PDB file of C-alpha atoms in Angstrom:
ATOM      1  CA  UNK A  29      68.190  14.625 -82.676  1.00  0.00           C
ATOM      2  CA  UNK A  30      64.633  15.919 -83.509  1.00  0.00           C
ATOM      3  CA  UNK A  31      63.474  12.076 -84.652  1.00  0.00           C
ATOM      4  CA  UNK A  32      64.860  10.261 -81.468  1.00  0.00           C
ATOM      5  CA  UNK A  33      63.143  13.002 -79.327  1.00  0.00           C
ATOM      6  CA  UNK A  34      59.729  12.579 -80.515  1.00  0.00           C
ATOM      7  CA  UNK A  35      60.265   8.725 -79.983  1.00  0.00           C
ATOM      8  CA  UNK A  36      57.631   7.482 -76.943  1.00  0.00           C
ATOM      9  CA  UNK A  37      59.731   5.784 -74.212  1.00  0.00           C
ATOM     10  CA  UNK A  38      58.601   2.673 -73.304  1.00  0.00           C
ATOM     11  CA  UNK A  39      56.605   2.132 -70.261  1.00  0.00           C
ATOM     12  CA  UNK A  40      58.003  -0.595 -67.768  1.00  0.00           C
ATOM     13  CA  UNK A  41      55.135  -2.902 -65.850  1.00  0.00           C
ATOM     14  CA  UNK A  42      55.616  -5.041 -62.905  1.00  0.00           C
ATOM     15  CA  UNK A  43      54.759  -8.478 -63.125  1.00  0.00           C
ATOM     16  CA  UNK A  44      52.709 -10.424 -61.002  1.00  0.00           C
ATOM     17  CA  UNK A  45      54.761 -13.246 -58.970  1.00  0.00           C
ATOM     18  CA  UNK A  46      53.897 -16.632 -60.356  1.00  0.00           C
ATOM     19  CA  UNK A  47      50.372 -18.432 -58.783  1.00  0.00           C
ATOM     20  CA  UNK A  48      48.556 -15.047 -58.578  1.00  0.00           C
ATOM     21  CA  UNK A  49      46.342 -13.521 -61.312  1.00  0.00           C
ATOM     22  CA  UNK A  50      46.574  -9.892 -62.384  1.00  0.00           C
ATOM     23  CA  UNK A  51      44.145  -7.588 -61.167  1.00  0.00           C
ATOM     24  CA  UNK A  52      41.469  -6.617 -63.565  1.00  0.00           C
ATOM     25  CA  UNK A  53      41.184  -2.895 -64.888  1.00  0.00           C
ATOM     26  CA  UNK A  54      37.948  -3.008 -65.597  1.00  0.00           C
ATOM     27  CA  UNK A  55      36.315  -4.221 -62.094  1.00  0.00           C
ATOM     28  CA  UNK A  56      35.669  -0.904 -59.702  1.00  0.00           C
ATOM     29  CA  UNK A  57      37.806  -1.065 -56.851  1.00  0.00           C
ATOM     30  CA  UNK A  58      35.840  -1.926 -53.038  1.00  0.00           C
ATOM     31  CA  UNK A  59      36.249   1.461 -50.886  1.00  0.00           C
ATOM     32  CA  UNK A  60      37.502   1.085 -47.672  1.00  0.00           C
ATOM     33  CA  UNK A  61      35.646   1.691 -44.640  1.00  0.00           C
ATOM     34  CA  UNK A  62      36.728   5.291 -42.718  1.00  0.00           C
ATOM     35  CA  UNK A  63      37.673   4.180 -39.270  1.00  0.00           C
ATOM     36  CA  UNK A  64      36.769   7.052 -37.835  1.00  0.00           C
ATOM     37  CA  UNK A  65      33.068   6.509 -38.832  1.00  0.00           C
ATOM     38  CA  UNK A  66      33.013   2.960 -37.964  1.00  0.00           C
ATOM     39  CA  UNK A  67      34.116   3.990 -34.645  1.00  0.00           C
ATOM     40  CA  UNK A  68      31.628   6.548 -34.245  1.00  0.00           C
ATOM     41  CA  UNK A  69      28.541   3.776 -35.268  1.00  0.00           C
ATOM     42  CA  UNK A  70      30.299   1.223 -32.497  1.00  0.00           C
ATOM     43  CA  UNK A  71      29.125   4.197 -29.871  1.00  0.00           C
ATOM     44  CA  UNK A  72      26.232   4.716 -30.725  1.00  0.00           C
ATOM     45  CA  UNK A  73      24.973   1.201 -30.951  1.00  0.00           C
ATOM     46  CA  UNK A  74      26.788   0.265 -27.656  1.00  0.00           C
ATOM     47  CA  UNK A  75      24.561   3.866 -26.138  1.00  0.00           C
ATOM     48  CA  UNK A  76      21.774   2.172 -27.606  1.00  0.00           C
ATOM     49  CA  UNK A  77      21.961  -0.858 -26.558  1.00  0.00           C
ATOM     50  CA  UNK A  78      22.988  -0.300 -22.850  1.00  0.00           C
ATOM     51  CA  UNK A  79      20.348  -1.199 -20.040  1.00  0.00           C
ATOM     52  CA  UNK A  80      20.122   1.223 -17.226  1.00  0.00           C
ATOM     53  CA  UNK A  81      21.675  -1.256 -14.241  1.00  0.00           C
ATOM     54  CA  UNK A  82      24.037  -2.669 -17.099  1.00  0.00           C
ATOM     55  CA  UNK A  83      27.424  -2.022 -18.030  1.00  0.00           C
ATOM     56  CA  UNK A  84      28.611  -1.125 -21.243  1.00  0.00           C
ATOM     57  CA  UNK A  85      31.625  -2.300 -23.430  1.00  0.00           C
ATOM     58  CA  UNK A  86      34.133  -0.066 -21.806  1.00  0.00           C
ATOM     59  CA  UNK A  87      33.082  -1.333 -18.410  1.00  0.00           C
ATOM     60  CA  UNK A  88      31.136   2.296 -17.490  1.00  0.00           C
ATOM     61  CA  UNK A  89      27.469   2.058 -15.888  1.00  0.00           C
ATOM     62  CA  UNK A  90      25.552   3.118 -18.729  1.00  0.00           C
ATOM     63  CA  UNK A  91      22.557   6.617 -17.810  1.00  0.00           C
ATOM     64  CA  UNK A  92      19.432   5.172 -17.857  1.00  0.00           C
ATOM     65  CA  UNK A  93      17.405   6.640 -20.913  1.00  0.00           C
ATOM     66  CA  UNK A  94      14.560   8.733 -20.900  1.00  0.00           C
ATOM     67  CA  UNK A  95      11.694   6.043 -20.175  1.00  0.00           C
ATOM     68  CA  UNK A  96      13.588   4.406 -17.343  1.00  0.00           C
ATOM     69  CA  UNK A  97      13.829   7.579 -15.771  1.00  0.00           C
ATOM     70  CA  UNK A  98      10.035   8.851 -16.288  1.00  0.00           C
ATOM     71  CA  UNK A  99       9.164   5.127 -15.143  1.00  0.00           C
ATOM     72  CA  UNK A 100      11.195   5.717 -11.713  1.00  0.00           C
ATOM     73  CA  UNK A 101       9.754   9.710 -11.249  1.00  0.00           C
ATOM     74  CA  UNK A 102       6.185   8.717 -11.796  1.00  0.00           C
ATOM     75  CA  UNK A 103       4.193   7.904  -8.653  1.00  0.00           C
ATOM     76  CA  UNK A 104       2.542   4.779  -8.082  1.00  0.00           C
ATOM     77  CA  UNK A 105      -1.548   5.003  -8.697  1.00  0.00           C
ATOM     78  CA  UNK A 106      -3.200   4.083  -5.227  1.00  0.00           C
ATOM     79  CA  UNK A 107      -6.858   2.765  -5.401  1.00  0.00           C
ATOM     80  CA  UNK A 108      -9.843   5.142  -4.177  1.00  0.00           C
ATOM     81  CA  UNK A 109      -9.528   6.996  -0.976  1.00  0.00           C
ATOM     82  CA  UNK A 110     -11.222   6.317   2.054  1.00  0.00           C
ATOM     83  CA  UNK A 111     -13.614   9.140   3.212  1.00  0.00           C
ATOM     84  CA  UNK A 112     -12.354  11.242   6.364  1.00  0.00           C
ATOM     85  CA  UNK A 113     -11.916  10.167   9.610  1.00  0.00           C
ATOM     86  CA  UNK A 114     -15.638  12.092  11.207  1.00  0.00           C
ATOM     87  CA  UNK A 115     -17.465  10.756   8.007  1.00  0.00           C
ATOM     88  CA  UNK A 116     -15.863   7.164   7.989  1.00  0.00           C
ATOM     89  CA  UNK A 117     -16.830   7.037  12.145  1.00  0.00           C
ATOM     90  CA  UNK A 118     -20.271   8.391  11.696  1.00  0.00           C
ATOM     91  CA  UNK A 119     -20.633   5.470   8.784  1.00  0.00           C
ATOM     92  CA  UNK A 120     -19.548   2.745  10.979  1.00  0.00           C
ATOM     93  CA  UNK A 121     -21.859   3.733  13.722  1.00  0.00           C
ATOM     94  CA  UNK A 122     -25.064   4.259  11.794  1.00  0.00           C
ATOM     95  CA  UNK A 123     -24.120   0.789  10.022  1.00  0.00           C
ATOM     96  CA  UNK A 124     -23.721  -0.611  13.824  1.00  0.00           C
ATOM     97  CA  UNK A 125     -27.036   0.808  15.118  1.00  0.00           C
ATOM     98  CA  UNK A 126     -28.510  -0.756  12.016  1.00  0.00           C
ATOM     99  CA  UNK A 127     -26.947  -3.788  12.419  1.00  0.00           C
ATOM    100  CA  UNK A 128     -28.563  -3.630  15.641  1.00  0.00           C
ATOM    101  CA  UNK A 129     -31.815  -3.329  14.842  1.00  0.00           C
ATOM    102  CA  UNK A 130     -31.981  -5.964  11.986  1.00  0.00           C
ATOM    103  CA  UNK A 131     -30.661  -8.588  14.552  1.00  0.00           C
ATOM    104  CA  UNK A 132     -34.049  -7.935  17.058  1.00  0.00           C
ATOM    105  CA  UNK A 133     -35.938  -7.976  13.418  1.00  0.00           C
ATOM    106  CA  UNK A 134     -34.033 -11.349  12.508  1.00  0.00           C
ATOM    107  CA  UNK A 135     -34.992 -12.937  16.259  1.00  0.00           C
ATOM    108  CA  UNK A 136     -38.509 -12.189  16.272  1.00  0.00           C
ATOM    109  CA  UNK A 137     -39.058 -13.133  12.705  1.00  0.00           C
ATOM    110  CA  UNK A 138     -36.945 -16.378  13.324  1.00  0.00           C
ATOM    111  CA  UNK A 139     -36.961 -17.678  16.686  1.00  0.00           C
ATOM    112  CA  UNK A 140     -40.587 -16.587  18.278  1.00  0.00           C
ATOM    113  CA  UNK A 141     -42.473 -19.548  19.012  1.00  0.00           C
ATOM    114  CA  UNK A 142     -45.483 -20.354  16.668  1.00  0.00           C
ATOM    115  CA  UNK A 143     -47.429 -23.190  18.398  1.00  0.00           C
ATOM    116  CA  UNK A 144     -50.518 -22.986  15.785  1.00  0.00           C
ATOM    117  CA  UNK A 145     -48.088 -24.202  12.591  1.00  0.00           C
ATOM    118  CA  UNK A 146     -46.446 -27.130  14.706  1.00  0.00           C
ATOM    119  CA  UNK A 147     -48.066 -29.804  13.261  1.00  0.00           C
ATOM    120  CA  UNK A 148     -47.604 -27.910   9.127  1.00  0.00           C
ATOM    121  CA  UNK A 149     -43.960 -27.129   9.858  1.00  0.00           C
ATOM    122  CA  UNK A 150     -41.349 -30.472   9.027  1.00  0.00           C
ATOM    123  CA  UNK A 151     -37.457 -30.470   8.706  1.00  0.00           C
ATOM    124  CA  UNK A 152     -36.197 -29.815   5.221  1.00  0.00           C
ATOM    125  CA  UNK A 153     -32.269 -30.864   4.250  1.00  0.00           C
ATOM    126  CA  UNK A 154     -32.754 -31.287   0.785  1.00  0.00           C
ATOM    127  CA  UNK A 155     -31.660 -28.240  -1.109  1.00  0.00           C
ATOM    128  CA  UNK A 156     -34.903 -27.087  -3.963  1.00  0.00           C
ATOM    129  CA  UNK A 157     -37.687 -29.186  -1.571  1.00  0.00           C
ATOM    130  CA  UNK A 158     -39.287 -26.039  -0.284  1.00  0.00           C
ATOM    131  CA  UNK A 159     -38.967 -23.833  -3.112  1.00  0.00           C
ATOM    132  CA  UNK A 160     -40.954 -26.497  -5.329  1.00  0.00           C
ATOM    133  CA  UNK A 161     -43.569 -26.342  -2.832  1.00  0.00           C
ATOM    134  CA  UNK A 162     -43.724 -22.223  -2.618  1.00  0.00           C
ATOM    135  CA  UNK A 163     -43.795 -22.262  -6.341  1.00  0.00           C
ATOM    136  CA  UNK A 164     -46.597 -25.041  -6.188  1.00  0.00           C
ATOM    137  CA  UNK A 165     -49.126 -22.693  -4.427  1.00  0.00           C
ATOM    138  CA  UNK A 166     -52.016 -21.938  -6.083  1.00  0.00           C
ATOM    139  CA  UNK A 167     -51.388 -18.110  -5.230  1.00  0.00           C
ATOM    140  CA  UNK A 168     -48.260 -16.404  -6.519  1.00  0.00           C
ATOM    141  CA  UNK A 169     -48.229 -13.952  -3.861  1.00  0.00           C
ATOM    142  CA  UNK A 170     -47.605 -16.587  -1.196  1.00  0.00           C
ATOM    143  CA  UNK A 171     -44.385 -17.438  -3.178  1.00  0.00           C
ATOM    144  CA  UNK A 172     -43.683 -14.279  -3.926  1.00  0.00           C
ATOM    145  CA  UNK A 173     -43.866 -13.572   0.051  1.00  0.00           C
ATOM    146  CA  UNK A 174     -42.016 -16.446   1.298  1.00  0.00           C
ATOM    147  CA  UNK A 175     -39.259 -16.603  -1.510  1.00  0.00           C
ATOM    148  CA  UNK A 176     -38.897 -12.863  -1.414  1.00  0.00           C
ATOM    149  CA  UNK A 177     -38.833 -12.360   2.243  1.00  0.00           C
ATOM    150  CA  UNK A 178     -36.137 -14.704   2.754  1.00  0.00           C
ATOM    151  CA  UNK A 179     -33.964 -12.917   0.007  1.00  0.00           C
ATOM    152  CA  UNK A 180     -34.740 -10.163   1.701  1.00  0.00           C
ATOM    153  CA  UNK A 181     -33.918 -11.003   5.356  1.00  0.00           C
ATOM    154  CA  UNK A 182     -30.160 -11.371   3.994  1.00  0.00           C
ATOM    155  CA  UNK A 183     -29.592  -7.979   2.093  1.00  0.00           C
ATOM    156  CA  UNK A 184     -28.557  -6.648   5.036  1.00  0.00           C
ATOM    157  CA  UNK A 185     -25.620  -9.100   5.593  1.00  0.00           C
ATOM    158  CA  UNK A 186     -24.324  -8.373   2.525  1.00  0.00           C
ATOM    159  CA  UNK A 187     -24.455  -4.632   3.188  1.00  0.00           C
ATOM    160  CA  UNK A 188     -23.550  -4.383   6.576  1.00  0.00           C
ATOM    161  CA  UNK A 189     -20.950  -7.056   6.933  1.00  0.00           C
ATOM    162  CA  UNK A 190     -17.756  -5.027   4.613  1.00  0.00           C
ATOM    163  CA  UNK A 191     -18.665  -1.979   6.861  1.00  0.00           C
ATOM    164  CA  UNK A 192     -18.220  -3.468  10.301  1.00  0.00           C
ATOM    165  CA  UNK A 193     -15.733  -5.933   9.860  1.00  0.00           C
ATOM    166  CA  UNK A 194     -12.720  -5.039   7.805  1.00  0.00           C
ATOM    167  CA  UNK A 195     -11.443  -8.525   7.525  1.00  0.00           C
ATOM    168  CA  UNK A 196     -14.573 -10.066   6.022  1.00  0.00           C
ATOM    169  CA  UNK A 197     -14.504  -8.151   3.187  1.00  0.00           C
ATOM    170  CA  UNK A 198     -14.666  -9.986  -0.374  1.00  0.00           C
ATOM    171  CA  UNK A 199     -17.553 -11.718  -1.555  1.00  0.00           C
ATOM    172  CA  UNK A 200     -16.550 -15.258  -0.658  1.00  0.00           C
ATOM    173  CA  UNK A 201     -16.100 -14.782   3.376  1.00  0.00           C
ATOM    174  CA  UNK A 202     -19.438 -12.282   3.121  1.00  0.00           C
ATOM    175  CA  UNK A 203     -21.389 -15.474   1.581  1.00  0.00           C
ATOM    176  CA  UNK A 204     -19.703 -17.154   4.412  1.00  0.00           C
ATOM    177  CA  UNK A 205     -20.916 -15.879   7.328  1.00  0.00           C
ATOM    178  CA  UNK A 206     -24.186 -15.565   5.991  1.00  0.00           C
ATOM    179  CA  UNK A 207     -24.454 -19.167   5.366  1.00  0.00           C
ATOM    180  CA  UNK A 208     -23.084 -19.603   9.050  1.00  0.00           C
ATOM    181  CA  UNK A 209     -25.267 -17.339  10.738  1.00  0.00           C
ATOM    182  CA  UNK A 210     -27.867 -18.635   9.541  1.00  0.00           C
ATOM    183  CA  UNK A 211     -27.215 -22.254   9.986  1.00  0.00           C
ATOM    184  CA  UNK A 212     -27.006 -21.466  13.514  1.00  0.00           C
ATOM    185  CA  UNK A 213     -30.580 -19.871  13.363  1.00  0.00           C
ATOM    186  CA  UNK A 214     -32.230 -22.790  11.690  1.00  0.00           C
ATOM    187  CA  UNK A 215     -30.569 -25.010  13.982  1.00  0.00           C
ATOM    188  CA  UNK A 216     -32.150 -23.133  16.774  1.00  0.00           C
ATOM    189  CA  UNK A 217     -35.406 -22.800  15.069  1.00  0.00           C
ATOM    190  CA  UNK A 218     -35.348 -26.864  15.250  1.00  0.00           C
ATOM    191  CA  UNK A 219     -33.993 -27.851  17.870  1.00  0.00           C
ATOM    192  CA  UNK A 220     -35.490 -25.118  20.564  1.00  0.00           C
ATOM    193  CA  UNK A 221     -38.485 -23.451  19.364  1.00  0.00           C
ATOM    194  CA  UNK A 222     -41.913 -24.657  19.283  1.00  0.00           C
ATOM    195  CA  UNK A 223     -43.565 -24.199  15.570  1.00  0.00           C
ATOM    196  CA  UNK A 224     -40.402 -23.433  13.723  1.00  0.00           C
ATOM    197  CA  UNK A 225     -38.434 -26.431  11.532  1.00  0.00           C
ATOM    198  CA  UNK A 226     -34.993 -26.292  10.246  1.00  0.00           C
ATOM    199  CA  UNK A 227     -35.298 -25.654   6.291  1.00  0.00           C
ATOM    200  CA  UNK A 228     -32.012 -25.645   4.117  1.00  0.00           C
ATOM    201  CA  UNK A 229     -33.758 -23.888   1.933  1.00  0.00           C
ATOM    202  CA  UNK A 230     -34.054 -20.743   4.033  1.00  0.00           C
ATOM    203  CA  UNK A 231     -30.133 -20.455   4.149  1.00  0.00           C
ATOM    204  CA  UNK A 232     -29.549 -20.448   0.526  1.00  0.00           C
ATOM    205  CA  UNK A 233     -32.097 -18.296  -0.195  1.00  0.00           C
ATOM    206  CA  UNK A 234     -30.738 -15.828   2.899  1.00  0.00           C
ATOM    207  CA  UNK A 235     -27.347 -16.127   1.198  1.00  0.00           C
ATOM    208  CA  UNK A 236     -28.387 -15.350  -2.161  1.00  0.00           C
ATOM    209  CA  UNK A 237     -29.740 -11.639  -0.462  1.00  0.00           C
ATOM    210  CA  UNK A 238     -26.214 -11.346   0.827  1.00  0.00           C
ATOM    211  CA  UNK A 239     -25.099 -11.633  -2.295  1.00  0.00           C
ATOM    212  CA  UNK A 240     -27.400  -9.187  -3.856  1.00  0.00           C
ATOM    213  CA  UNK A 241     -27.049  -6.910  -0.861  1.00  0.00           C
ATOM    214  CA  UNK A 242     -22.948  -7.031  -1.180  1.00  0.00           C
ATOM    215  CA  UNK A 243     -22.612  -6.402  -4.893  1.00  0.00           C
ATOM    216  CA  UNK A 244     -25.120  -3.486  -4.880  1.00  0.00           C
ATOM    217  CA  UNK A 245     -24.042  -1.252  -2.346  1.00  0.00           C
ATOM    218  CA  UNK A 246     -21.933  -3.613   0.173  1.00  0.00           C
ATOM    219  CA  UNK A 247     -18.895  -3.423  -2.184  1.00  0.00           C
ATOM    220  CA  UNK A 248     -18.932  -0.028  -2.714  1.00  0.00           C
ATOM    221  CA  UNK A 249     -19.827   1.129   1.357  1.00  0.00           C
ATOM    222  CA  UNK A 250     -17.091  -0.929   2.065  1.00  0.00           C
ATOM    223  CA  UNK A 251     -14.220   0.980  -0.503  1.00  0.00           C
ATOM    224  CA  UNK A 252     -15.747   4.151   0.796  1.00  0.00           C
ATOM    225  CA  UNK A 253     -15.052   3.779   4.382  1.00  0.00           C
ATOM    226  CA  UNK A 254     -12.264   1.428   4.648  1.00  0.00           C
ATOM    227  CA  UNK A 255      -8.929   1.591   3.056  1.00  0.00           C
ATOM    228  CA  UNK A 256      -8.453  -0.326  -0.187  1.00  0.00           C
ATOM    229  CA  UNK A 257      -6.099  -3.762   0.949  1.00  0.00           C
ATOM    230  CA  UNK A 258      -2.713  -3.951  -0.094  1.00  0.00           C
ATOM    231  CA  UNK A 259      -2.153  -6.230  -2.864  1.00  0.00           C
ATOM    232  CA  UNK A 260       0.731  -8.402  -3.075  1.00  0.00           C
ATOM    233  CA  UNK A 261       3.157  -8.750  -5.778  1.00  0.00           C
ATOM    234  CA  UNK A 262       3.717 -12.017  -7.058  1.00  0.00           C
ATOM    235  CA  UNK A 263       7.629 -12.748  -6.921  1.00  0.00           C
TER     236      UNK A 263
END
């Protein structure tokens, strides 16, 4: 009884069914995934990943995150501020009495007869004639007068011009009406005044000073006393 007790009992192993190998022993086995944890990652990423304005997987309008919502709180950033009301009136009527007085400076300068230079003074409408022949002087402060004094004469257009008129503001419709002012003076200066000739020359020159005159203080009078334009947002 003692010898058939200690024999081992024999150990009975399924077989595989026929076309499939055994599994090996030695290989570790592949853990399985927790579904509770892949679960869990499928939130988050679908939190993530949600747009405020979109919807998420389970159909719910997803909060919008923390950006988005400091985006939508923060004000928009206007340009400058115009000055106050009493200073912004006072402005415009100092630049009007100025404007003013240049244009009684501009008609006696421009349009008072000169009957002594009649027979010096000829027609120029080719742009660079005249200011080869100021620069061909034999004294440079004859050029210097007669180039300067026309840059000079349109500085005030430049200036002026934003302050007074709202609409023309912006360097293109300043140069403008510079350039059409003072066509219409040289035309007179031709065509009705005795001694005076019209010079092309004169208007770009008068048009450069506007341009001078705007981006020096023009540009900056105007932003100060006017209300910066609304700009439009392209679609």
């Amino acid at each position: 009884m003692a010898r058939a007790a200690s024999r081992p009992r024999p150990v009975f192993r399924l077989r595989p069914p026929k076309g499939e190998q055994p599994p090996d022993a030695s290989a570790p086995a592949a853990p399985a995934a927790p579904r509770k944890k892949a679960a869990l990652w499928r939130r988050v990423v679908s939190r993530t990943k949600a747009a405020p304005g979109r919807t998420s997987a389970s159909g719910k309008k997803a909060a919008p995150g923390r950006k988005a919502a400091r985006k939508e709180k923060a004000p928009a950033r206007s340009g400058p501020r115009p000055m106050p009301f009493p200073l912004r009136l006072l402005a415009m009527l100092f630049a009007f009495a100025f404007m003013v007085g240049f244009a009684v400076v501009l008609a006696r300068l421009t349009l008072e007869p000169s009957p002594a230079s009649e027979a010096l003074v000829h027609s120029n409408l080719h742009p660079g004639r005249s200011l080869r022949a100021y620069l061909d002087q034999p004294a440079l402060r004859d050029a210097v007068k007669q180039i300067g004094g026309n840059v000079l004469l349109g500085v005030p257009f430049g200036i002026l011009v934003p302050v007074l008129a709202p609409k023309a503001r912006g360097m293109l419709r300043v140069l403008v009406l510079t350039a059409s002012v003072m066509l219409l003076v040289e035309f007179a200066q031709g065509a009705l005044i005795t001694g005076r000739a019209f010079d092309i020359d004169d208007v770009i020159l008068n048009t450069t000073g506007a341009l001078v005159g705007y981006l020096l203080l023009g540009r900056r009078m105007s932003r100060a006393v006017h209300a910066p334009r609304p700009r439009r947002r392209a679609s």
